[in-house]
PDB file of C-alpha atoms in Angstrom:
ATOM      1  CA  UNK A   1     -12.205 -22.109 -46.383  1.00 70.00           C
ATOM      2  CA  UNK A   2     -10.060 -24.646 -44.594  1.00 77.00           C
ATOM      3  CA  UNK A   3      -7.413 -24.274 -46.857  1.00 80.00           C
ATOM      4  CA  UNK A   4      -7.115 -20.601 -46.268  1.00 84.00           C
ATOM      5  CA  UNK A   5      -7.340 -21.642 -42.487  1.00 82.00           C
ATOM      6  CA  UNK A   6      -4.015 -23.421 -43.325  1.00 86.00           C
ATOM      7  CA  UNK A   7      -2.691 -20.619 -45.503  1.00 87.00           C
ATOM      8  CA  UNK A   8      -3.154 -18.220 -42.022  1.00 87.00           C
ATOM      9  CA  UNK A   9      -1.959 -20.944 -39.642  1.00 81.00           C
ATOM     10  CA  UNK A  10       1.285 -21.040 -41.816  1.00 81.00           C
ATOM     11  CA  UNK A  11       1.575 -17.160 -41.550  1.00 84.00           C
ATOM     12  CA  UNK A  12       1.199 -17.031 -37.735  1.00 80.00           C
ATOM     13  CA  UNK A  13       3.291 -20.487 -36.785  1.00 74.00           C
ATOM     14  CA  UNK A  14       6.442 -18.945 -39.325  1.00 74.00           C
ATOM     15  CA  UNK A  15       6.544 -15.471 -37.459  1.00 78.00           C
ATOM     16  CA  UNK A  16       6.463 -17.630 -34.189  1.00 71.00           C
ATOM     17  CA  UNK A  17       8.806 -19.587 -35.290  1.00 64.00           C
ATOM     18  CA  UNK A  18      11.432 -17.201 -35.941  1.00 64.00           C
ATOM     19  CA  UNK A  19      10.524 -14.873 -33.403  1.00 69.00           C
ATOM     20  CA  UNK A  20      10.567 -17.200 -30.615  1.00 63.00           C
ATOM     21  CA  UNK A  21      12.601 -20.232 -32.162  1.00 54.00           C
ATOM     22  CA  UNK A  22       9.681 -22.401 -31.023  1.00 60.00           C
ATOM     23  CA  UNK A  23       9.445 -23.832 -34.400  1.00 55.00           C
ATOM     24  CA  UNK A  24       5.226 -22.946 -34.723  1.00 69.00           C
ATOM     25  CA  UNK A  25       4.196 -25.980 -33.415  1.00 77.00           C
ATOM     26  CA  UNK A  26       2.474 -24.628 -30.023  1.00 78.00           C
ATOM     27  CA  UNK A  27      -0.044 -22.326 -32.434  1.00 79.00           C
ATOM     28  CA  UNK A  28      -0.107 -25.596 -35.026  1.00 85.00           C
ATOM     29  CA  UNK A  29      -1.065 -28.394 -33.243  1.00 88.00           C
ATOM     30  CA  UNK A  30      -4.104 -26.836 -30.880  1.00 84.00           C
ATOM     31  CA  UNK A  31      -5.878 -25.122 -34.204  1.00 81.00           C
ATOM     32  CA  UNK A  32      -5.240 -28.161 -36.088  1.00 88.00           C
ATOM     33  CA  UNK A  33      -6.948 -30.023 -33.456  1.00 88.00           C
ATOM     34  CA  UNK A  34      -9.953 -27.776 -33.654  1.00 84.00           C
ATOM     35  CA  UNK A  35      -9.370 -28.267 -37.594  1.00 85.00           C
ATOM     36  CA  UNK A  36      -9.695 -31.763 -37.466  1.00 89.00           C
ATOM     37  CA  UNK A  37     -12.653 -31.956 -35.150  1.00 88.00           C
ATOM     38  CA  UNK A  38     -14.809 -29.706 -37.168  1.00 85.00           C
ATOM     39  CA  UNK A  39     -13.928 -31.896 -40.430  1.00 86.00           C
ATOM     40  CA  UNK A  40     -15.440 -34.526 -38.335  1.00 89.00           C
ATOM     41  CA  UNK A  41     -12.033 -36.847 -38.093  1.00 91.00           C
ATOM     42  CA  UNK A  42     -12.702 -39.537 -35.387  1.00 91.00           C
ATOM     43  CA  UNK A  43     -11.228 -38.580 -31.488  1.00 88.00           C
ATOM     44  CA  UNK A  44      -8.979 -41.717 -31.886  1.00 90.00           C
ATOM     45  CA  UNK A  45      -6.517 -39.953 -34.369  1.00 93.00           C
ATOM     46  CA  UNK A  46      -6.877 -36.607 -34.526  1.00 91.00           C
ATOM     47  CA  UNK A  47      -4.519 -35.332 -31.771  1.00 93.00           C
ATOM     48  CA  UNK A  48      -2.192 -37.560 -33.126  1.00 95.00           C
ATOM     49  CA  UNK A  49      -2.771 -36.285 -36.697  1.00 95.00           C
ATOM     50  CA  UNK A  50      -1.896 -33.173 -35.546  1.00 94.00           C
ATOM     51  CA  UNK A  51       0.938 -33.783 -34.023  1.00 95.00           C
ATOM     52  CA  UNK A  52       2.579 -35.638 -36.731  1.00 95.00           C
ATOM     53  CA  UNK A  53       1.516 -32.899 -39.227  1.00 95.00           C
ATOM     54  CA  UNK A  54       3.068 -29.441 -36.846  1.00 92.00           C
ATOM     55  CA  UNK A  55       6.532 -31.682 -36.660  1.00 94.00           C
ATOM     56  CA  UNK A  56       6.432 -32.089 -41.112  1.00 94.00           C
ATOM     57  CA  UNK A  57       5.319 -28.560 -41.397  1.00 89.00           C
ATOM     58  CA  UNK A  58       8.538 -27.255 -39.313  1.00 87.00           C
ATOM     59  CA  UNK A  59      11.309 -29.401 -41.187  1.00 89.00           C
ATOM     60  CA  UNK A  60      10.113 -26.485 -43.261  1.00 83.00           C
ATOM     61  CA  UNK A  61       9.500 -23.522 -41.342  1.00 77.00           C
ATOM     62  CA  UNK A  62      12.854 -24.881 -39.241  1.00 81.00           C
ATOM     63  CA  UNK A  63      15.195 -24.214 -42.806  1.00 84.00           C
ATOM     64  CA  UNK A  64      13.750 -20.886 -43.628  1.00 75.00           C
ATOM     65  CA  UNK A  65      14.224 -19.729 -39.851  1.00 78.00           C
ATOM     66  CA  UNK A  66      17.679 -21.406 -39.740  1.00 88.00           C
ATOM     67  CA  UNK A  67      18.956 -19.559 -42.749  1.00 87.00           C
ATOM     68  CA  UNK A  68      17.697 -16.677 -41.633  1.00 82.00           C
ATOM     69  CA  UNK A  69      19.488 -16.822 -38.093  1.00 85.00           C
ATOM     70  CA  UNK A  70      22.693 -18.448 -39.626  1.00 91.00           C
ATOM     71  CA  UNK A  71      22.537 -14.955 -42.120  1.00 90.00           C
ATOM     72  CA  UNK A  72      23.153 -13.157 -38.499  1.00 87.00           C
ATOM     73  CA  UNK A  73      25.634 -15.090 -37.206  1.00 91.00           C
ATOM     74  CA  UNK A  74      23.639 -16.282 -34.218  1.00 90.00           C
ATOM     75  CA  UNK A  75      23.905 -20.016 -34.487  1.00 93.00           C
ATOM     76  CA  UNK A  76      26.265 -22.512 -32.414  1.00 94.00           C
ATOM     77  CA  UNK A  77      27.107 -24.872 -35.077  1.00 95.00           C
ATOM     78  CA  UNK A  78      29.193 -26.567 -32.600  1.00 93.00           C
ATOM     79  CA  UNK A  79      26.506 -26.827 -29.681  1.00 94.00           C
ATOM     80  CA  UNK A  80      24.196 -27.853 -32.622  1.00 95.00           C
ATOM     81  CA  UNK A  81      26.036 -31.051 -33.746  1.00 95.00           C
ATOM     82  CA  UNK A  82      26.320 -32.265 -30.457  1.00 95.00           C
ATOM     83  CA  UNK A  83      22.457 -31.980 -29.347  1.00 96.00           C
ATOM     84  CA  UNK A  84      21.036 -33.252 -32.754  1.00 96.00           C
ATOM     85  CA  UNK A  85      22.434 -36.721 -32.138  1.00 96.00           C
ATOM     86  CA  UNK A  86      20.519 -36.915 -28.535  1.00 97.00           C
ATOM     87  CA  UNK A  87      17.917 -35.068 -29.812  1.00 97.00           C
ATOM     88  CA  UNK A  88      17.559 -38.126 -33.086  1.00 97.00           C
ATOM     89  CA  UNK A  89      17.043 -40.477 -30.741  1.00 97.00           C
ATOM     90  CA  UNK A  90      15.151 -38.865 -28.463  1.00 97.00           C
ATOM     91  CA  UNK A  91      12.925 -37.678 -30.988  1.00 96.00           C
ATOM     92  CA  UNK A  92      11.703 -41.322 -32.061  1.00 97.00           C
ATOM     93  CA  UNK A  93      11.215 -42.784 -28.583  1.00 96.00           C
ATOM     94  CA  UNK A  94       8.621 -39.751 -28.444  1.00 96.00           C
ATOM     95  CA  UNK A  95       6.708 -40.355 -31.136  1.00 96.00           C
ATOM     96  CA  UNK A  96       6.716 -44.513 -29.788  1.00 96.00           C
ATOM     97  CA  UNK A  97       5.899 -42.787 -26.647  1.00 96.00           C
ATOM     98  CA  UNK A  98       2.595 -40.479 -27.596  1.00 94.00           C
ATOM     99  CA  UNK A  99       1.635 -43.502 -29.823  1.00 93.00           C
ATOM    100  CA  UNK A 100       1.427 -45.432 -26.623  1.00 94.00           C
ATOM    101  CA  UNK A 101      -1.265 -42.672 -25.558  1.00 94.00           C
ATOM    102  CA  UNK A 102      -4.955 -42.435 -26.048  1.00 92.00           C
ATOM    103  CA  UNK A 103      -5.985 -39.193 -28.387  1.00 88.00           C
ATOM    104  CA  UNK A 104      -7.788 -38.585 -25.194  1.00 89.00           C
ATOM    105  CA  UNK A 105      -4.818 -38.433 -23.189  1.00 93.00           C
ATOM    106  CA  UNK A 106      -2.170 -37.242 -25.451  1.00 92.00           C
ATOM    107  CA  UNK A 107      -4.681 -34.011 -25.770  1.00 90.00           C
ATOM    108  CA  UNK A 108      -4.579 -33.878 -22.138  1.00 92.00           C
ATOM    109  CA  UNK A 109      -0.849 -33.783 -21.764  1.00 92.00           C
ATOM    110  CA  UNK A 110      -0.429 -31.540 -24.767  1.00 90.00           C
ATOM    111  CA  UNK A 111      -2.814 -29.201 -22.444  1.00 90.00           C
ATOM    112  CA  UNK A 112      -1.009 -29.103 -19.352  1.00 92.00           C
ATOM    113  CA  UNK A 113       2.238 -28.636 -21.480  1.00 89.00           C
ATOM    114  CA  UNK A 114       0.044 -25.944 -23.281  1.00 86.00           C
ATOM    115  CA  UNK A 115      -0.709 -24.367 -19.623  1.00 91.00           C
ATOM    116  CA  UNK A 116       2.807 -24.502 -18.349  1.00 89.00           C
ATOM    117  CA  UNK A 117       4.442 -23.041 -21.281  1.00 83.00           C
ATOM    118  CA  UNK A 118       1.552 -20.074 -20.763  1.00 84.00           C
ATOM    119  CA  UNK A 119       2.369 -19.663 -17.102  1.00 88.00           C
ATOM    120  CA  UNK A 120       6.354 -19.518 -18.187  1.00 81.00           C
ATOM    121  CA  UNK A 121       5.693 -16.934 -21.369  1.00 76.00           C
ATOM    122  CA  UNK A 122       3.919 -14.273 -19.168  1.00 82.00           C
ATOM    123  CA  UNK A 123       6.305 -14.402 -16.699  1.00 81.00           C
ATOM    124  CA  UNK A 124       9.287 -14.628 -19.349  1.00 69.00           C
ATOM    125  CA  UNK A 125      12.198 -16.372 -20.134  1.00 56.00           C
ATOM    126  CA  UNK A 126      14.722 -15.124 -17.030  1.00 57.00           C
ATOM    127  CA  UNK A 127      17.231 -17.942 -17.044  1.00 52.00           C
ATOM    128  CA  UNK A 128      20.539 -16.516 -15.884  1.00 56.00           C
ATOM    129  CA  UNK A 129      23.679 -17.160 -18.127  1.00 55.00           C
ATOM    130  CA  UNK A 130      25.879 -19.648 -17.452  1.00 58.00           C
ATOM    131  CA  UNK A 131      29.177 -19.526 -15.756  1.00 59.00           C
ATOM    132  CA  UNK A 132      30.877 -22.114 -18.674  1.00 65.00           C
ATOM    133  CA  UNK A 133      29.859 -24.116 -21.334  1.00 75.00           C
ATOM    134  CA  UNK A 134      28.621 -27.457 -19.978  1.00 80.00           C
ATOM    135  CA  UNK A 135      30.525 -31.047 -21.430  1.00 85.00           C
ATOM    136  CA  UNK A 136      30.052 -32.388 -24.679  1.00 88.00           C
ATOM    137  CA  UNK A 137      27.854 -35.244 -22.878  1.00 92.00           C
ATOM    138  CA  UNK A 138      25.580 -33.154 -20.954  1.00 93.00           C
ATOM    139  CA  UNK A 139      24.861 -31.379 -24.371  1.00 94.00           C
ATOM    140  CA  UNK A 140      23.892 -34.827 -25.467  1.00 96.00           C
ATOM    141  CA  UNK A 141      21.811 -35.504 -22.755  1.00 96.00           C
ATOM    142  CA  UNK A 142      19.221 -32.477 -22.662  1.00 95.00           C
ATOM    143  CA  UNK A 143      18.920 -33.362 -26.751  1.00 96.00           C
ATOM    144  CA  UNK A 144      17.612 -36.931 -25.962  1.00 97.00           C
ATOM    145  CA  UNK A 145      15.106 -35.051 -23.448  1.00 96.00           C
ATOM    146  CA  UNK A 146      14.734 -31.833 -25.946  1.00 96.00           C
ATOM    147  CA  UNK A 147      13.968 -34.551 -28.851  1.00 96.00           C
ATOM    148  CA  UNK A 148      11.595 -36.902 -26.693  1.00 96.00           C
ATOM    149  CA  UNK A 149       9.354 -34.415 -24.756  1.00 94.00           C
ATOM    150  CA  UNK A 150       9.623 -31.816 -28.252  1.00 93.00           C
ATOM    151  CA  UNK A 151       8.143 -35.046 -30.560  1.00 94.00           C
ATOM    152  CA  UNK A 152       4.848 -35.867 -28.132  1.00 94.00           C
ATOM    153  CA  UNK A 153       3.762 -32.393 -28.595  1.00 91.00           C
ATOM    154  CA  UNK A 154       4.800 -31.639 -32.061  1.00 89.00           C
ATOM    155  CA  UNK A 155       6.889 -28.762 -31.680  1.00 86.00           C
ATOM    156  CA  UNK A 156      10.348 -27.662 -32.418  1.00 80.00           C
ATOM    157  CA  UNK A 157      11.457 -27.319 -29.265  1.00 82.00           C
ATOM    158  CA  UNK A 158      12.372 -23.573 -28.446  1.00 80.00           C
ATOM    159  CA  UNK A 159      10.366 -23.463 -25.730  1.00 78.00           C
ATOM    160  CA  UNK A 160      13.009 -26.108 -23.771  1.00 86.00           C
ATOM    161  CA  UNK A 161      16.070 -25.634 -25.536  1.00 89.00           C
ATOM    162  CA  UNK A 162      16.039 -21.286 -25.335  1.00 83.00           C
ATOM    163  CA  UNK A 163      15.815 -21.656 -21.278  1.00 82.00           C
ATOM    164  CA  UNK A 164      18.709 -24.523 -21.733  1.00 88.00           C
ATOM    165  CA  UNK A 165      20.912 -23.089 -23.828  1.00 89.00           C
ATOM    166  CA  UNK A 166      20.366 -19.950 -21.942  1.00 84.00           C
ATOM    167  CA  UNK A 167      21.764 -21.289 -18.682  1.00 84.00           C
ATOM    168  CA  UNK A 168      24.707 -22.783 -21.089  1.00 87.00           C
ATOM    169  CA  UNK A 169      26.105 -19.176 -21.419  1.00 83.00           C
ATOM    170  CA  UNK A 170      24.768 -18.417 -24.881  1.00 86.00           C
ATOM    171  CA  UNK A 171      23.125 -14.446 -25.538  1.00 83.00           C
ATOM    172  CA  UNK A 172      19.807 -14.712 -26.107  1.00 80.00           C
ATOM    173  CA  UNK A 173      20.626 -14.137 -29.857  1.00 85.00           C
ATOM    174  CA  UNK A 174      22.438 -17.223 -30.204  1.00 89.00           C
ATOM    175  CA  UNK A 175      20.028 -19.191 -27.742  1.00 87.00           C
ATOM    176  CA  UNK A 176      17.225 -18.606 -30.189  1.00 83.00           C
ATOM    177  CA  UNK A 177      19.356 -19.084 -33.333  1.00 89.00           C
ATOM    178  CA  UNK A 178      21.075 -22.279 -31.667  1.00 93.00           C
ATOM    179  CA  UNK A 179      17.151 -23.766 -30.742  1.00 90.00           C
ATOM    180  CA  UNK A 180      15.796 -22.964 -34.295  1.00 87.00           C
ATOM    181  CA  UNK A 181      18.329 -25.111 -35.822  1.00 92.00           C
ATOM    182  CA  UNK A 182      17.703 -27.721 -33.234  1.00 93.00           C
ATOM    183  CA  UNK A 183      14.379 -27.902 -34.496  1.00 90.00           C
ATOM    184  CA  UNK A 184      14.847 -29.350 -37.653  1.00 93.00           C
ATOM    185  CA  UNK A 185      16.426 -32.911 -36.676  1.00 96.00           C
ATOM    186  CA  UNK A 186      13.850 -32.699 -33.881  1.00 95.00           C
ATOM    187  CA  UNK A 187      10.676 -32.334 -36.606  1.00 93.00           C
ATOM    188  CA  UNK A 188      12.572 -34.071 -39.451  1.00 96.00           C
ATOM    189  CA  UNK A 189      13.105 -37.685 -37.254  1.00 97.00           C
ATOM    190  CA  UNK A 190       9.794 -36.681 -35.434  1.00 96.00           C
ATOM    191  CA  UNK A 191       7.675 -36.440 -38.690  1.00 96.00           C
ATOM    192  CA  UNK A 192       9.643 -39.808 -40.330  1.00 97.00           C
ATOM    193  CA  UNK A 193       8.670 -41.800 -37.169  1.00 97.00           C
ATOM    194  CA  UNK A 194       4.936 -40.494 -37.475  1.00 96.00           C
ATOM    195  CA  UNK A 195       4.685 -41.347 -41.017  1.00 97.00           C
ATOM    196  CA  UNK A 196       6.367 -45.099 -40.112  1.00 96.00           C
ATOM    197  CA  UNK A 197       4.266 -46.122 -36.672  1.00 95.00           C
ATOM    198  CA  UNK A 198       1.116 -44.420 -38.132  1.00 93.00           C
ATOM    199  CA  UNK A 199       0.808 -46.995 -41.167  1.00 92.00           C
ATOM    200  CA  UNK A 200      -1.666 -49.157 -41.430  1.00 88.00           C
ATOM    201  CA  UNK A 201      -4.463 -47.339 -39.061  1.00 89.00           C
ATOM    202  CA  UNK A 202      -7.933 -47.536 -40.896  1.00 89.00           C
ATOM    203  CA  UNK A 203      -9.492 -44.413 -39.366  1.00 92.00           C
ATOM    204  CA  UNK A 204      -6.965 -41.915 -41.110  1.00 93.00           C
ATOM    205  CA  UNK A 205      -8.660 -40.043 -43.651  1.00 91.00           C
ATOM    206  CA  UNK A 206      -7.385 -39.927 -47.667  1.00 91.00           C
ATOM    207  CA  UNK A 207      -4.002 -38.085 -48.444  1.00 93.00           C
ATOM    208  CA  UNK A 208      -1.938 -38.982 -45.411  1.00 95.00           C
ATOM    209  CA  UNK A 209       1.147 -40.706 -44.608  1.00 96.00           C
ATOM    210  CA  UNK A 210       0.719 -42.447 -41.161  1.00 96.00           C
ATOM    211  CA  UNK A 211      -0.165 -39.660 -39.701  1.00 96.00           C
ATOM    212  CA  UNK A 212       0.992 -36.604 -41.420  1.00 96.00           C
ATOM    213  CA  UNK A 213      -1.947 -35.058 -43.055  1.00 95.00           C
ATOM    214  CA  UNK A 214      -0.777 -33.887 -46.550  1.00 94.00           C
ATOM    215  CA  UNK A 215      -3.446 -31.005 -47.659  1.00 91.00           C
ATOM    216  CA  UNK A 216      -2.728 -29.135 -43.900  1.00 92.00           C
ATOM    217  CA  UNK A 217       1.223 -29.650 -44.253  1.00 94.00           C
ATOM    218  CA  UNK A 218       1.014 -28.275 -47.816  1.00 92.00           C
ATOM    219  CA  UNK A 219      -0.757 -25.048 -46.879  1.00 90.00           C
ATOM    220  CA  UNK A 220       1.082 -24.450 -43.804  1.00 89.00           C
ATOM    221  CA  UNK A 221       4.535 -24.553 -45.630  1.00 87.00           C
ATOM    222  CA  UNK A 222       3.212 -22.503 -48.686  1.00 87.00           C
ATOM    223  CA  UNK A 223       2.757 -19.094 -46.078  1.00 87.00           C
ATOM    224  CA  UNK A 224       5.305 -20.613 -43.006  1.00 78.00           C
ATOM    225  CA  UNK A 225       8.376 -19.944 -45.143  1.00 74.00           C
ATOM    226  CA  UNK A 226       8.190 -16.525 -45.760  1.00 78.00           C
ATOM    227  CA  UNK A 227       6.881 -15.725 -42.763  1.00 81.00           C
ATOM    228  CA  UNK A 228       9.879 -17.471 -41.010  1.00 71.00           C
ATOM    229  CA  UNK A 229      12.133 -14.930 -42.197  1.00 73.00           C
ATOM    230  CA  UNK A 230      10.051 -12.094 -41.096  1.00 76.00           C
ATOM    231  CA  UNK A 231       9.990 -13.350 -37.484  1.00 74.00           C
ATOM    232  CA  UNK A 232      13.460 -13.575 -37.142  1.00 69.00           C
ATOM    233  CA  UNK A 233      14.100 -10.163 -38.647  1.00 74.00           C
ATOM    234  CA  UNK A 234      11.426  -9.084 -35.495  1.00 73.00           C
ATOM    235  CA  UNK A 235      13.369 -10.944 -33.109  1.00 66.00           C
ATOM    236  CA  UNK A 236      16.712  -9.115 -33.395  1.00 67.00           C
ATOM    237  CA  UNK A 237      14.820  -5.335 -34.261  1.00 69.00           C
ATOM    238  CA  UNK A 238      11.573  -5.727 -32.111  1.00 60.00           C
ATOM    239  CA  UNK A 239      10.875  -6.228 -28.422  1.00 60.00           C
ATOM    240  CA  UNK A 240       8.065  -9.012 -28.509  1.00 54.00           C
ATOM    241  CA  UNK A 241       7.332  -8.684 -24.530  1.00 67.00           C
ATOM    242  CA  UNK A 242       3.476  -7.372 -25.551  1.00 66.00           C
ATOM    243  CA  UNK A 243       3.045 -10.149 -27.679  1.00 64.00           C
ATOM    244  CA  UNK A 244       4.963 -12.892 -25.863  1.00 69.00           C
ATOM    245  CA  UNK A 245       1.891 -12.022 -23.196  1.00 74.00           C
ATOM    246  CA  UNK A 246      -1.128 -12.399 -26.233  1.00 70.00           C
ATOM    247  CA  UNK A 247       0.753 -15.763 -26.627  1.00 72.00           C
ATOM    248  CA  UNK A 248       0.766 -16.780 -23.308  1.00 78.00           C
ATOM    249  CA  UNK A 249      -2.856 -15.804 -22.600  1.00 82.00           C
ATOM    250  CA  UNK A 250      -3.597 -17.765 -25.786  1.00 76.00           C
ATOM    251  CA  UNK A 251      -1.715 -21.126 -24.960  1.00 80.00           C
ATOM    252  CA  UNK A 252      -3.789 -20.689 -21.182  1.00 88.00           C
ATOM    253  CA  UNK A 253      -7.497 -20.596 -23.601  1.00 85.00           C
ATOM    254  CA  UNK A 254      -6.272 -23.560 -25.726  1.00 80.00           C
ATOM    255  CA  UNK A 255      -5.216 -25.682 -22.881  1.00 87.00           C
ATOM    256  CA  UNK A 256      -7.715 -25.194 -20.411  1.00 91.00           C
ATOM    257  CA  UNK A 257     -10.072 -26.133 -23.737  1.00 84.00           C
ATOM    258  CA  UNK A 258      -7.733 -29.354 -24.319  1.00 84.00           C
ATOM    259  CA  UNK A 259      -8.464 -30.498 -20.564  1.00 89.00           C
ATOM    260  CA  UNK A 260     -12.045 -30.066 -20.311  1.00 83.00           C
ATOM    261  CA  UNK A 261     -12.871 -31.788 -23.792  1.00 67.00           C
TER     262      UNK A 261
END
């Protein structure tokens, strides 16, 4: 039964994933949370468990989504290159950063994140496009931000990067194409630093690598990748205002949950 848990996870984080370009991890790390806790994994380790496990699960989800994107011609290869190399080093000061943190308090922050991303869903993403294309340094810049804040939480990032590249003159097609490929250097260097500064804890349970917990990660991936490619077929057919609002009012349950644990 928890296996299929992870099997459904997989299905719902891909279709996010594409749909969005949020890369799954908001819907990922909150239920595997839960997950955790019912399996009776101590508090000390199991936000962080999660964490690391949502960013190894979308180097996956983040190829299937990117291919299907780059199939439609809506990603910035150009923009790309230049934010992956902030976002590389970003995304290992975050993980140092959360590892700093108590599980207590990294759930805490990952429910006020959780709260605000709600509050920002149901009212939508209205960021005006650009005047220009900003410099090749400020593109740098908001990766090493993108990378940091995206690696705490263990997501891929869409849900900073879409407004960004929004406001950097890009369609929303190519904003959401653009972000799902900036979630892969985001969850690859994110999940690598997890597995490294997790080593050596005692409390992780069997099958894990620091802490990316091997049986979720494989049953997430197994349903994530096809799903992937459905949710970014929905994203340039469907209008996903109705369920952009189910989201939000989800992400408001789960956090308010995360801060009064």
């Amino acid at each position: 039964m928890v296996f299929l848990s992870y099997l459904i996870l997989g299905a719902l984080a891909g279709t996010l994933a594409g749909l969005f370009g949020i890369g799954g991890g908001l819907i990922i790390v909150p239920v595997l949370v839960f997950s955790f806790e019912i399996q009776g994994l101590p508090s000390e380790i199991l936000t962080h468990l999660a964490v690391g496990t949502s960013l190894a699960t979308i180097v996956v989800t983040s190829l299937s989504s990117i291919r299907a994107h780059h199939a439609k011609g809506s990603v910035r290869w150009s923009i790309f290159l230049l934010m992956a190399i902030g976002i590389l080093l970003g995304a290992w000061f975050g993980v140092y950063t959360a590892i700093q943190m108590s599980g207590a308090v990294l759930q805490k922050t990952i429910g006020i994140f959780a709260i605000l991303i709600a509050i920002k869903m149901w009212i939508g993403f209205k960021a005006r496009d650009g005047s220009h294309i900003p410099s090749r340094p400020t593109f740098v810049s908001a990766g090493i931000f993108i990378g940091w804040a995206s690696s705490i939480f263990g997501i891929g990032g869409g849900t900073l990067s879409v407004p960004f590249l929004r406001k950097c003159n890009l369609q929303m097609p190519e904003a959401v194409g653009t972000s799902a490929a900036c979630g892969l250097p985001i969850a690859l260097m994110g999940a690598l630093a997890n597995m490294f500064m997790g080593q050596g804890n005692d409390q992780l349970p069997a099958m894990t690598t620091g802490y990316v917990y091997w049986p979720a990660f494989l049953g997430i991936v197994l349903t994530s990748m096809l799903f992937a490619r459905y949710g970014a077929r929905l994203a340039h057919h469907l209008s996903a205002e109705v369920l952009q609002k189910l989201f939000a009012v989800f992400l408001l349950l789960v956090g308010t949950e995360f801060l009064i644990l």
